[in-house]
Coordinates of C-alpha atoms (C1' of nucleotides) in Angstrom, one line a residue:
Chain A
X1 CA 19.4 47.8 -6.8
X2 CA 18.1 45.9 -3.9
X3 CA 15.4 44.7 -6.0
X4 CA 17.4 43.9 -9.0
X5 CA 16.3 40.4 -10.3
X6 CA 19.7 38.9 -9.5
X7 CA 19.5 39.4 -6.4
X8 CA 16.0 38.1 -6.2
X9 CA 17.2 34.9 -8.0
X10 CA 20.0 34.6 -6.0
X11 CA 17.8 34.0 -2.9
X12 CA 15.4 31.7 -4.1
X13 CA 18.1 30.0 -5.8
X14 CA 20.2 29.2 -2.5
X15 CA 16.4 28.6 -0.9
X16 CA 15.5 25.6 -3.2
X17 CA 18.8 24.5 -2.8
X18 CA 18.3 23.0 0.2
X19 CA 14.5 22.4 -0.4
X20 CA 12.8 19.5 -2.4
X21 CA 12.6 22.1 -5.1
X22 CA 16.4 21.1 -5.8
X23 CA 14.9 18.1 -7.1
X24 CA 12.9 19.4 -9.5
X25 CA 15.0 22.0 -11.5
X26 CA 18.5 21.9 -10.3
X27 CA 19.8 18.3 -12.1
X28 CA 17.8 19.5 -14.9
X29 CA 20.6 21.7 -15.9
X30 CA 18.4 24.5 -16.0
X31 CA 19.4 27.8 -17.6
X32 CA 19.0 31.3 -15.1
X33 CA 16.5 32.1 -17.1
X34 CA 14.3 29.0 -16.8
X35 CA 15.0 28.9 -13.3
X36 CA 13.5 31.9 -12.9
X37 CA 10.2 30.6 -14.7
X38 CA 10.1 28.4 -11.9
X39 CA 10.9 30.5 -9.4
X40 CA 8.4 32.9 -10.3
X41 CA 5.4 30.9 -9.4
X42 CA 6.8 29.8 -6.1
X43 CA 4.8 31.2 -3.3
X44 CA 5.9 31.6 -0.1
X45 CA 3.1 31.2 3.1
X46 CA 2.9 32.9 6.6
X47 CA 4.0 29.9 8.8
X48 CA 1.4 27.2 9.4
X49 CA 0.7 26.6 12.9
X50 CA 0.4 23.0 14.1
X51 CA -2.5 21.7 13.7
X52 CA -3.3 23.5 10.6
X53 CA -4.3 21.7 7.2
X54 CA -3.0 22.7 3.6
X55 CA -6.3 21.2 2.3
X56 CA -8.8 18.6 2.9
X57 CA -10.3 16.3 1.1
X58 CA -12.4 17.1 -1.6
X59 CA -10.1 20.8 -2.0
X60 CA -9.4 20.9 -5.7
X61 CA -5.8 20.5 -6.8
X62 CA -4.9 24.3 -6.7
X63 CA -1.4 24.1 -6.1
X64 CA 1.2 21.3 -4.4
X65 CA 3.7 22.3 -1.4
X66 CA 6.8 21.7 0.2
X67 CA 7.6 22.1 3.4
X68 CA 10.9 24.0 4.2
X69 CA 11.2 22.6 7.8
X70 CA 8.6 21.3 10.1
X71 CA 6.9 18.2 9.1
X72 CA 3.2 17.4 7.9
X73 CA 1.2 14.1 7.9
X74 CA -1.2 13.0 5.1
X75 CA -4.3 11.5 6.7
X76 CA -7.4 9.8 4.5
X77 CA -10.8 9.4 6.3
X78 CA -12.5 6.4 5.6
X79 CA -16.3 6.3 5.6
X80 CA -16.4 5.7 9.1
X81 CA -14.7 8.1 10.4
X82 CA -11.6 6.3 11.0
X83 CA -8.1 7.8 10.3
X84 CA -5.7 6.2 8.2
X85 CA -2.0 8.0 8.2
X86 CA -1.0 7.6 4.5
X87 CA 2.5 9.4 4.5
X88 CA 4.6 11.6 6.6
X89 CA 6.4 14.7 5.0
X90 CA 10.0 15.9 5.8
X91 CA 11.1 19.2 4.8
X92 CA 11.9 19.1 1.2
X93 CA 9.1 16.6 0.2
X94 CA 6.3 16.8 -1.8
X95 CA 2.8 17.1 -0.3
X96 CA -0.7 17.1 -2.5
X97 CA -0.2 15.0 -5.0
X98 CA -3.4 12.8 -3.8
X99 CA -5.1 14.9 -6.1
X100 CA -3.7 14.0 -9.2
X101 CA -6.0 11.4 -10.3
X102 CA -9.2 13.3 -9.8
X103 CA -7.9 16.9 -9.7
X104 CA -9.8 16.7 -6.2
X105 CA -7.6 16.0 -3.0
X106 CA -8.3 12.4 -1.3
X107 CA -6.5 13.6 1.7
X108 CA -5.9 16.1 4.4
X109 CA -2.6 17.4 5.3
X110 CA -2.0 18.4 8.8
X111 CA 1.4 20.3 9.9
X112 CA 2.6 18.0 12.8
X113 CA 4.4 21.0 14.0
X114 CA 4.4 24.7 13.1
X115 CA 5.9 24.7 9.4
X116 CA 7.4 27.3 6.7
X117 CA 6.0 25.5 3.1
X118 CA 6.3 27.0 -0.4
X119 CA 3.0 26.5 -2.3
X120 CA 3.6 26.1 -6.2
X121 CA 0.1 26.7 -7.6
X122 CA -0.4 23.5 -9.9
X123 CA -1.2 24.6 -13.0
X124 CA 1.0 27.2 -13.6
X125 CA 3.1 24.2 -12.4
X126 CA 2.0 22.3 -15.4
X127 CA 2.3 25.0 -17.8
X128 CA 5.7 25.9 -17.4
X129 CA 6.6 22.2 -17.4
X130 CA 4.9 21.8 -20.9
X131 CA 7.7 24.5 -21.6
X132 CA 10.6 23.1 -20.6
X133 CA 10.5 18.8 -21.2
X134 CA 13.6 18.5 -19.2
X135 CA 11.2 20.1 -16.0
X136 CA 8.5 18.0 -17.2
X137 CA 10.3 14.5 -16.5
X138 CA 11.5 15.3 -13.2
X139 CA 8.1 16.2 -12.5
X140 CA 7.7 12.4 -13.4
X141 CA 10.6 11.9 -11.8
X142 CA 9.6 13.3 -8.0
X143 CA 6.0 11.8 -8.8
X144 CA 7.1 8.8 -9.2
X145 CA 9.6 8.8 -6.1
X146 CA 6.5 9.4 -4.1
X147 CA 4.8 6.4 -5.6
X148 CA 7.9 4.4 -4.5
X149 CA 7.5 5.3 -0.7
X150 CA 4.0 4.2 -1.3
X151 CA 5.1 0.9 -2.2
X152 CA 7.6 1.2 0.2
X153 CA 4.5 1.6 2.8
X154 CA 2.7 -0.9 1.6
X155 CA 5.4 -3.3 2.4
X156 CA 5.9 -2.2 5.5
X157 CA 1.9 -3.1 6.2
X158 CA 2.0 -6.6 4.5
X159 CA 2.6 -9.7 6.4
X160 CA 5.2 -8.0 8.9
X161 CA 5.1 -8.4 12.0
X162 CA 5.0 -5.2 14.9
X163 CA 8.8 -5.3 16.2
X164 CA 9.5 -5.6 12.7
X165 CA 7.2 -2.6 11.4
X166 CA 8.5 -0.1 14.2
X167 CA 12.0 -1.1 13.3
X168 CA 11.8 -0.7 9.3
X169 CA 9.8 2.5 10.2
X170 CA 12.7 4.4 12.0
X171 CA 14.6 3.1 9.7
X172 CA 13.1 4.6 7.1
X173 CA 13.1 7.9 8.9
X174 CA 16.8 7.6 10.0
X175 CA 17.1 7.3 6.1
X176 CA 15.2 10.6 5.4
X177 CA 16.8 12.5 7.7
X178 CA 20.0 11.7 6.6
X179 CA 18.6 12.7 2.9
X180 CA 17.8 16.4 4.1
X181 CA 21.4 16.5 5.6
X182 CA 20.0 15.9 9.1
X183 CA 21.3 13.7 12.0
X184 CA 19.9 10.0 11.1
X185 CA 21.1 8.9 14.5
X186 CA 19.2 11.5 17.0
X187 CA 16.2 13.2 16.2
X188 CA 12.4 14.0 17.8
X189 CA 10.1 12.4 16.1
X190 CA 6.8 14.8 14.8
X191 CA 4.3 12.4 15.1
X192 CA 2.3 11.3 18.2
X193 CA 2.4 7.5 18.6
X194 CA -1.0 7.5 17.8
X195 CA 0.0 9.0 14.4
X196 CA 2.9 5.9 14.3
X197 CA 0.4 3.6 15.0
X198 CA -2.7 4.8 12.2
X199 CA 0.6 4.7 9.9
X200 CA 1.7 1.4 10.3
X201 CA -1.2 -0.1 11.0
X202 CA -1.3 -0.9 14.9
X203 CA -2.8 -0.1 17.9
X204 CA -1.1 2.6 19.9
X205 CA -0.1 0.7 23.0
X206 CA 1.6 -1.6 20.3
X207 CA 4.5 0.7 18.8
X208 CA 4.9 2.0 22.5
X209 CA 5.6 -1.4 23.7
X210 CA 7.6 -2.1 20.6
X211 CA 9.7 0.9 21.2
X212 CA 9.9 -0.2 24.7
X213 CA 11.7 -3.5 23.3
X214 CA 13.9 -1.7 21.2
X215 CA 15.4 0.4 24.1
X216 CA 15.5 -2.9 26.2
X217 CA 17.8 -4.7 23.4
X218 CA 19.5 -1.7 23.5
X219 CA 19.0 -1.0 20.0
X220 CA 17.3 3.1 20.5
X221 CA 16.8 5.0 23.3
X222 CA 14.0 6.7 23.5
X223 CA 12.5 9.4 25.8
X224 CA 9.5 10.7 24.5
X225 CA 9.7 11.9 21.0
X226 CA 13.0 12.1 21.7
X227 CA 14.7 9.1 20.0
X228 CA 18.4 7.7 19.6
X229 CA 20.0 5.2 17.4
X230 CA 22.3 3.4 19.5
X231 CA 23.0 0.2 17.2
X232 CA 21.7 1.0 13.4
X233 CA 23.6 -2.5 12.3
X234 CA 20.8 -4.1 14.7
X235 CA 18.0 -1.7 13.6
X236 CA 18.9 -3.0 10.4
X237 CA 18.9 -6.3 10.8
X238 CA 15.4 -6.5 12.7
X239 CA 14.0 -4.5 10.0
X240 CA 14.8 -6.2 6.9
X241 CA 15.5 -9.4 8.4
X242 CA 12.4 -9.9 10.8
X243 CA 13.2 -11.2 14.7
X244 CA 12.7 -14.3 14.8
X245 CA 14.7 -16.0 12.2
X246 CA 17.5 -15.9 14.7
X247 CA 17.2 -16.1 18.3
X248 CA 15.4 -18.8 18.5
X249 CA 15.9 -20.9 15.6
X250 CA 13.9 -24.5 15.6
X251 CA 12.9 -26.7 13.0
X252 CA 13.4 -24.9 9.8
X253 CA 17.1 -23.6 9.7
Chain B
X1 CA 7.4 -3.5 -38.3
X2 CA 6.5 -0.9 -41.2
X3 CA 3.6 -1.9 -42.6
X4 CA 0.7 0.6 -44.6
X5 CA 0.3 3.2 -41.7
X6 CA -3.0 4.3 -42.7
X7 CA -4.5 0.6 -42.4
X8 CA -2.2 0.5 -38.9
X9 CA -4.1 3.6 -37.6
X10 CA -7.4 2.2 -38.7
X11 CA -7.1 -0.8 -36.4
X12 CA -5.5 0.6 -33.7
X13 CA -8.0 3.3 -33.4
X14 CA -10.7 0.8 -33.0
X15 CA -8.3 -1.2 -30.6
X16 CA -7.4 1.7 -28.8
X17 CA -11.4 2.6 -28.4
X18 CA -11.9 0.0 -25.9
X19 CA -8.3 -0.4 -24.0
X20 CA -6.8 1.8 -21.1
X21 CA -5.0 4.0 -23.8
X22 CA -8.7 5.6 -24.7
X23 CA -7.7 8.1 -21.1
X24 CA -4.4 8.6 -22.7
X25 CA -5.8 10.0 -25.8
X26 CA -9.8 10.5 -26.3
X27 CA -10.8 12.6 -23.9
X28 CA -7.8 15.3 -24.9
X29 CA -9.7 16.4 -27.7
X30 CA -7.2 15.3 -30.0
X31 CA -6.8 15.2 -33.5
X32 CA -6.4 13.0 -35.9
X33 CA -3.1 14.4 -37.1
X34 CA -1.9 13.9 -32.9
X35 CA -3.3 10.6 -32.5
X36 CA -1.5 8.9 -35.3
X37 CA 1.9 10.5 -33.3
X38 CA 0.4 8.4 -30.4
X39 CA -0.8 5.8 -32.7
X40 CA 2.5 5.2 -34.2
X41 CA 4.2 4.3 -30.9
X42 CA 2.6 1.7 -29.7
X43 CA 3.5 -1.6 -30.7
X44 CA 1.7 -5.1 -30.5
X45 CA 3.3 -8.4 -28.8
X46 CA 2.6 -11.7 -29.3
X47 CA 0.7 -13.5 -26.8
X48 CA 2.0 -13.3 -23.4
X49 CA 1.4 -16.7 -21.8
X50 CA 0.8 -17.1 -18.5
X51 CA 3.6 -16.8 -16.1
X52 CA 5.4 -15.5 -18.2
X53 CA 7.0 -12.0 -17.3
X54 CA 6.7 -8.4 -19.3
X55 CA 9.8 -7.3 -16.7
X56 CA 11.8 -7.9 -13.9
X57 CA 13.2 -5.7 -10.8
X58 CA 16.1 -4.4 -11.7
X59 CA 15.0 -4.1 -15.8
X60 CA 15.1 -0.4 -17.3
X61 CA 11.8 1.2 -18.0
X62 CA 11.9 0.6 -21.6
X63 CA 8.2 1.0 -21.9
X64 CA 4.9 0.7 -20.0
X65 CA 2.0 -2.0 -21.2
X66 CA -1.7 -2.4 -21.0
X67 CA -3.4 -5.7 -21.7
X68 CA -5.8 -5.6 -23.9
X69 CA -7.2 -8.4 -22.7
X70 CA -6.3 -11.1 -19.9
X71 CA -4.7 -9.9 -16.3
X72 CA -1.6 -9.5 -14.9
X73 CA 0.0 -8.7 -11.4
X74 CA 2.6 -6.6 -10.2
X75 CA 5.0 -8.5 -7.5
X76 CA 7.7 -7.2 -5.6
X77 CA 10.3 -9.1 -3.6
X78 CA 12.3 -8.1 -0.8
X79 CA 15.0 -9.0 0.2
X80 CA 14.5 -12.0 2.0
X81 CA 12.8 -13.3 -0.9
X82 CA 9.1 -13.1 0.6
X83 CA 6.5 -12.1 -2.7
X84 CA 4.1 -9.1 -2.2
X85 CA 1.4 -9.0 -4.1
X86 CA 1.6 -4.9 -5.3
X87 CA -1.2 -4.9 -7.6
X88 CA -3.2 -6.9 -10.1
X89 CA -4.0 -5.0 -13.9
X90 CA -6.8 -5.8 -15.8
X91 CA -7.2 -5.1 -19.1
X92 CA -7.2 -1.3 -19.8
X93 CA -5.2 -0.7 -16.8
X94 CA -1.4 0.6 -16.8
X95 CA 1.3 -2.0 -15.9
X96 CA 5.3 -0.4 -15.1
X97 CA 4.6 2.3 -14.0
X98 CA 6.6 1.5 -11.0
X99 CA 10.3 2.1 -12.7
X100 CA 9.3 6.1 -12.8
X101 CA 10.8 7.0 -9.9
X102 CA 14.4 5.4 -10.4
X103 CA 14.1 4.8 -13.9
X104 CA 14.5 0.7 -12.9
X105 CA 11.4 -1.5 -12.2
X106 CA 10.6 -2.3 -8.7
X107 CA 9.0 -5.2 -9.5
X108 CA 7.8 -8.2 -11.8
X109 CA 4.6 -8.1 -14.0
X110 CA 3.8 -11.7 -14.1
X111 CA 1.0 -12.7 -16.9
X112 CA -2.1 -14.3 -14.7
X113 CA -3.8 -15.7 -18.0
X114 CA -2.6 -15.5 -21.3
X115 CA -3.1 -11.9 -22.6
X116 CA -2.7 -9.4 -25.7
X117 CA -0.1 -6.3 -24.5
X118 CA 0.2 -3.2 -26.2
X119 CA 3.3 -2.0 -25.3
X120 CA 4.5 2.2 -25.5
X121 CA 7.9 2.6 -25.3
X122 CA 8.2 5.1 -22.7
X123 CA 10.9 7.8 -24.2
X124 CA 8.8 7.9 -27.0
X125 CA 5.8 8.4 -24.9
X126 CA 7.6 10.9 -23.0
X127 CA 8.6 12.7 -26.4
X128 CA 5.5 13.0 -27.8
X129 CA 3.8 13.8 -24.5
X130 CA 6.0 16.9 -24.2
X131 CA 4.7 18.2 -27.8
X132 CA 1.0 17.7 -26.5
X133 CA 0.4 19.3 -23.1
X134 CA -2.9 17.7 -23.5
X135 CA -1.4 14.7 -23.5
X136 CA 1.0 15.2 -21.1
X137 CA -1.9 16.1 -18.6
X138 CA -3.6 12.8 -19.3
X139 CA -0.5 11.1 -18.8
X140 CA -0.4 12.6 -15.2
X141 CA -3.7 11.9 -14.4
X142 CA -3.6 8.7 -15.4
X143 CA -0.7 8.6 -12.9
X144 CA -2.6 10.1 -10.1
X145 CA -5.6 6.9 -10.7
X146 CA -3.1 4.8 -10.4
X147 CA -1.4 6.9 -7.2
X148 CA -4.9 6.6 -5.9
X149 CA -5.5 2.7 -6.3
X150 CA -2.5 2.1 -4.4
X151 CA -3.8 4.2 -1.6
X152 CA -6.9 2.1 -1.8
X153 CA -5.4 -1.2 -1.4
X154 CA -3.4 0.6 1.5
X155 CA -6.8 1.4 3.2
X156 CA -7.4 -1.8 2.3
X157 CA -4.5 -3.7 4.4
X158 CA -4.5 -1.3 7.8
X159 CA -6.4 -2.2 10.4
X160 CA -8.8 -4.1 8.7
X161 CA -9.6 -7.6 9.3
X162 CA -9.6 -10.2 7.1
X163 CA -13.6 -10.3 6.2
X164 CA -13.4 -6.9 5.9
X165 CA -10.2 -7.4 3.4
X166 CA -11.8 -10.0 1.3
X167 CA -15.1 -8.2 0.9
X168 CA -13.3 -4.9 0.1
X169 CA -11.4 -6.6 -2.4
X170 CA -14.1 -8.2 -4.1
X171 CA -16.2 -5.3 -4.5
X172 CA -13.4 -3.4 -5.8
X173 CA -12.6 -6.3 -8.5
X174 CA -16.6 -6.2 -9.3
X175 CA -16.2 -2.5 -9.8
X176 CA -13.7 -2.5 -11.9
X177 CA -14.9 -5.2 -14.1
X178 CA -18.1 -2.9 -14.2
X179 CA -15.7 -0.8 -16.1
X180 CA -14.2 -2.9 -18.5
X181 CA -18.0 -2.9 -19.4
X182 CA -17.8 -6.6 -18.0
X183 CA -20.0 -8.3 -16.1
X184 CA -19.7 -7.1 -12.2
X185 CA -21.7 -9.9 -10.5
X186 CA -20.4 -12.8 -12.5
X187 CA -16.5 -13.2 -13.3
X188 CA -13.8 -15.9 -13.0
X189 CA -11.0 -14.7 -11.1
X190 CA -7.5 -14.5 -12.8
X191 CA -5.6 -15.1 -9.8
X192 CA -4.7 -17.9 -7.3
X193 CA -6.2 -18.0 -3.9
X194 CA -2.2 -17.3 -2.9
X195 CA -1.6 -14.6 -4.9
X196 CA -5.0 -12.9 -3.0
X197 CA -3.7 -13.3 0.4
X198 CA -0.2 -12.2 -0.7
X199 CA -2.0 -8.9 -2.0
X200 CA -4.4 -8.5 1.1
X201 CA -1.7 -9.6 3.4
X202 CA -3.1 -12.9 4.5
X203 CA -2.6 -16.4 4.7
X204 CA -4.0 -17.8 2.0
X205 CA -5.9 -20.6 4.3
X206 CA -7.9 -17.5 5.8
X207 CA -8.8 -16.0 2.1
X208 CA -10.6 -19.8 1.4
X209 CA -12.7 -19.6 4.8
X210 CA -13.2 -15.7 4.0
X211 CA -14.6 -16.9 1.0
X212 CA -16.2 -20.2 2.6
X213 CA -17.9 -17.7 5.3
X214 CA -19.7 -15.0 2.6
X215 CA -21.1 -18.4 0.8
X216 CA -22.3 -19.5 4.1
X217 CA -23.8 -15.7 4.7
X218 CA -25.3 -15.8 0.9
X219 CA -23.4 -13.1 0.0
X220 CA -21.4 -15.0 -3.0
X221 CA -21.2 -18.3 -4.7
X222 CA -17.7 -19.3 -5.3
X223 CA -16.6 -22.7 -7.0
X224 CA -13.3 -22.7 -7.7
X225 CA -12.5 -19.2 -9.3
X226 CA -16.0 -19.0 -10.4
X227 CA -17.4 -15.9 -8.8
X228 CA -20.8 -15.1 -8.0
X229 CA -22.0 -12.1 -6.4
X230 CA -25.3 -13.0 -5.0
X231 CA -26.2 -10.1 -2.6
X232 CA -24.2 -7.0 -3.9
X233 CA -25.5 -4.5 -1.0
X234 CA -24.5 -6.9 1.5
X235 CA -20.6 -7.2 0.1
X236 CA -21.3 -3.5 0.2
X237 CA -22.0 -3.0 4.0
X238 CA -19.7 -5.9 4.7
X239 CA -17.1 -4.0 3.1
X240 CA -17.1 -0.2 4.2
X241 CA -19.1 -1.2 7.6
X242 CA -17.4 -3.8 9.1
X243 CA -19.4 -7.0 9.8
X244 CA -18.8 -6.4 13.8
X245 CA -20.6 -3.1 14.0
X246 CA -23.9 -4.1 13.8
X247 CA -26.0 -7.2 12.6
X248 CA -24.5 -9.9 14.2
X249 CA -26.7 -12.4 12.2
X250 CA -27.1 -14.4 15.6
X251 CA -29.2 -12.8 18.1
X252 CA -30.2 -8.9 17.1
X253 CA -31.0 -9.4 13.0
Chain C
dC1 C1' 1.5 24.8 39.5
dG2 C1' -2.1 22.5 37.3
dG3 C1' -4.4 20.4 33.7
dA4 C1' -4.7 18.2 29.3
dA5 C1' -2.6 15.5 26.1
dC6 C1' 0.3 12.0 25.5
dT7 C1' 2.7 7.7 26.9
dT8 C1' 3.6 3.6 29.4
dT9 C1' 2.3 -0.6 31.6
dG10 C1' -0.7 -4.6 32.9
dA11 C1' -4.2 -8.2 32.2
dA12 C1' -7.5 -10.6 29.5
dG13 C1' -9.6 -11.9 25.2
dT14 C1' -9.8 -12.5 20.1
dC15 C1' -8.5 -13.2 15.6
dA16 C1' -5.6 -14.9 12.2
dA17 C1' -1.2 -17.7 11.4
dT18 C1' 0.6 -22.0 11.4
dC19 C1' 0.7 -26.8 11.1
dA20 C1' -1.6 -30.7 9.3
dA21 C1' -4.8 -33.5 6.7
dG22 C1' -8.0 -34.2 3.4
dT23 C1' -10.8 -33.1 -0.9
dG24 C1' -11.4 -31.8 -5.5
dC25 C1' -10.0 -30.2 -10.0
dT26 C1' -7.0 -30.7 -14.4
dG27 C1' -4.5 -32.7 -17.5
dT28 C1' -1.7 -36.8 -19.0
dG29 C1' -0.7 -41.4 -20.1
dG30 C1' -1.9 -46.2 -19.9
Chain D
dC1 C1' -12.2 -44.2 -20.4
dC2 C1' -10.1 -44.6 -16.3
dA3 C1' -6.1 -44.1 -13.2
dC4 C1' -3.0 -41.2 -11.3
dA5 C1' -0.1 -37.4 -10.4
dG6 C1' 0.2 -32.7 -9.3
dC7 C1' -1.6 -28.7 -7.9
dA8 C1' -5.1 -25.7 -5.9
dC9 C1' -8.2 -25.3 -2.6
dT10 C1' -10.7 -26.5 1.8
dT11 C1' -11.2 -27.7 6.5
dG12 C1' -9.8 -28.6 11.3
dA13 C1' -7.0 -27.8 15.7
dT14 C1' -3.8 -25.2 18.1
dT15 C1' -0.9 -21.4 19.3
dG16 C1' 0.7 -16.9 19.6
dA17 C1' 0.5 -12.0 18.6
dC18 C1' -1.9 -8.1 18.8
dT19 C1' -6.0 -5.5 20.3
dT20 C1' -8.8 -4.0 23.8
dC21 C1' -9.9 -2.3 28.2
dA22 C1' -8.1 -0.2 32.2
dA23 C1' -5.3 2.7 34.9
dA24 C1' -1.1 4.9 36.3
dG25 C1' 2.7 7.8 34.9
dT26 C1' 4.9 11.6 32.1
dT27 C1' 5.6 15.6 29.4
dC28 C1' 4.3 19.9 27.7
dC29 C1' 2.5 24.5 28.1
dG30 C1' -0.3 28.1 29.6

DNA sequence: CGGAACTTTGAAGTCAATCAAGTGCTGTGG
DNA sequence: CCACAGCACTTGATTGACTTCAAAGTTCCG
């Protein structure tokens, strides 16, 4: 009886639901049976330890993964050797889908801290989405979510200035973590400032004195990785509305 | 428009041969019988002159458009009404794409020249994709190339300076005329020297003395939006190398 | 406790943004 | 055909932000 299906089921069905998975067959209005398609090729892995990597580049696509806590980072390696931070991944998001395009990853993904992550092996993925069309568009769906925060990245890098990178940044984060049902007003931070800094495009020193300012204005505190929204209104407003429209306004108001 | 199919499928075929849809459907091994499914969904527009727009933020997806010939580019606008240049399409290449994730465009496809669209209604595309897993695994590759661009032109904006950034961007647009089966050394741009910085994330006074400074160095000739590419391996170094790294054409050739 | 990794802080230099003319193309009307 | 307006592009000078180099301070773990 203990290894009845439903039981089985049951448990995987409570685990997704707090998972990214949720995303992917829960609005779906997916029968038990379906579900259990899905849930079928879900693999479960031995924690990673920090450090670790899911793939690197030039891994075929063999399957995608989603962390259930912990947090991973997404780094491409240009032909010089230098690191360029492409994403950060919260529990519940999707990692690997660099590969897509050329069925060969583009990427590495490193766990930022030790990590539980489900592994869904790609094209068994695929097949059972081919099955059921409703899975098959919030594939789309999710895929296309992820090439949102992309853009959303790229914005972020364009024409904006430090303060104002740092500050849309947490923002962002705050933002996340309030998605996965998380404080979005007090959390540690997985990524080294070096990590911030290759992700929004900076030098190091840079996002530690901009974080520095932020705790001066009062806006965060900060001790370590350890970080505080004091005034999100603020943290707001510097991040969407840049610095120095306002305190010192000349010529052009 | 119903007009004789069979004459229809003839044309489009041939049109199709030579225009981004050729990923969607050659290389699946379809049949005949399948590609007139595909065939039968995409619709023609009228000339799209330029500026004018194929959507706007905000619009449903309603359908995703390739030029068949002339250029387009992708623009978002935040909030404070600053442009960012997200992408340009050439023809072949996938415009909307951007509305998967929300189901609501992101951003504005503005026509650069006057161009020919074919335009796939996207529920349609969707339907018939989820009949023909081949098709459906095209559709997310195609996805993934276009997943990977934008991870390009992020390489492209962080930490790099601005020779770097015109170089990298020029090469890439050489490359990808190469694939259009156009000529990679000689082509008029499509786009203002504006819209360049607003994609690279520069003023657009520093793309002009980017461009003034690899005409100096021999690399291109540039009159207006006349292109050149006089020293391919050189753009090459320039772009993947940095220009600081080693020959600094003064002293140490 | 000690050491390594990470973070903060300071000072100096550089690169690109900005402001400001000026030049050259394109098309239109006299 | 030329004049002229409008726009796109180029070029110059200045300023400010960020990087870089350097060193001290802190946190985290074994």
């Amino acid at each position: 009886m203990s290894e009845a299906p439903v039981l089985d089921l049951a448990s995987l069905r409570r685990g997704c639901a707090h998972c990214s998975l949720q995303q992917l067959c829960l609005p779906a209005g997916i029968g038990a049976q379906d579900l259990q398609k899905l849930d079928d090729i879900v693999r479960r892995r031995r924690p990673v330890e920090r450090g670790e990597r899911l793939f690197r580049p030039g891994d075929a696509l063999n399957a995608v993964y989603v962390a259930r806590d912990g947090a991973f980072k997404t780094v491409s390696i240009s032909e010089e050797g230098e690191e360029q931070v492409v994403g950060f991944h919260l529990p519940g998001e999707l990692i690997g889908l660099d590969a897509l395009g050329a069925g060969v990853h583009r990427c590495e993904a490193v766990a930022l801290t030790t990590a539980n992550v489900c592994e869904v092996p790609f094209d068994q993925l695929s097949f059972v989405a081919s099955q059921l069309p409703s899975l098959q568009q919030q594939l789309l769906r999710i895929i296309g979510q992820s090439v949102g925060r992309d853009q959303d990245h790229l914005g972020i890098l364009v024409r904006r200035q430090a303060g104002e990178r740092i500050a849309l940044f947490l923002h962002g984060l705050a933002e996340r973590y309030r998605n996965i049902g998380q404080s979005a007003t007090r959390f540690k931070l997985p990524m080294s400032r070096d990590d911030i800094a290759h992700y929004l495009g900076l030098a190091l020193e840079t996002v530690s004195r901009g974080f520095g300012k932020l705790q001066e204005d009062g806006v965060i505190e900060v001790v370590g990785r350890q970080v505080e929204i004091r005034d999100p209104v603020e943290l707001n407003r510097l991040a969407h509305n840049a610095e120095h429209e306002e305190p010192r306004r000349r010529g052009r108001a």
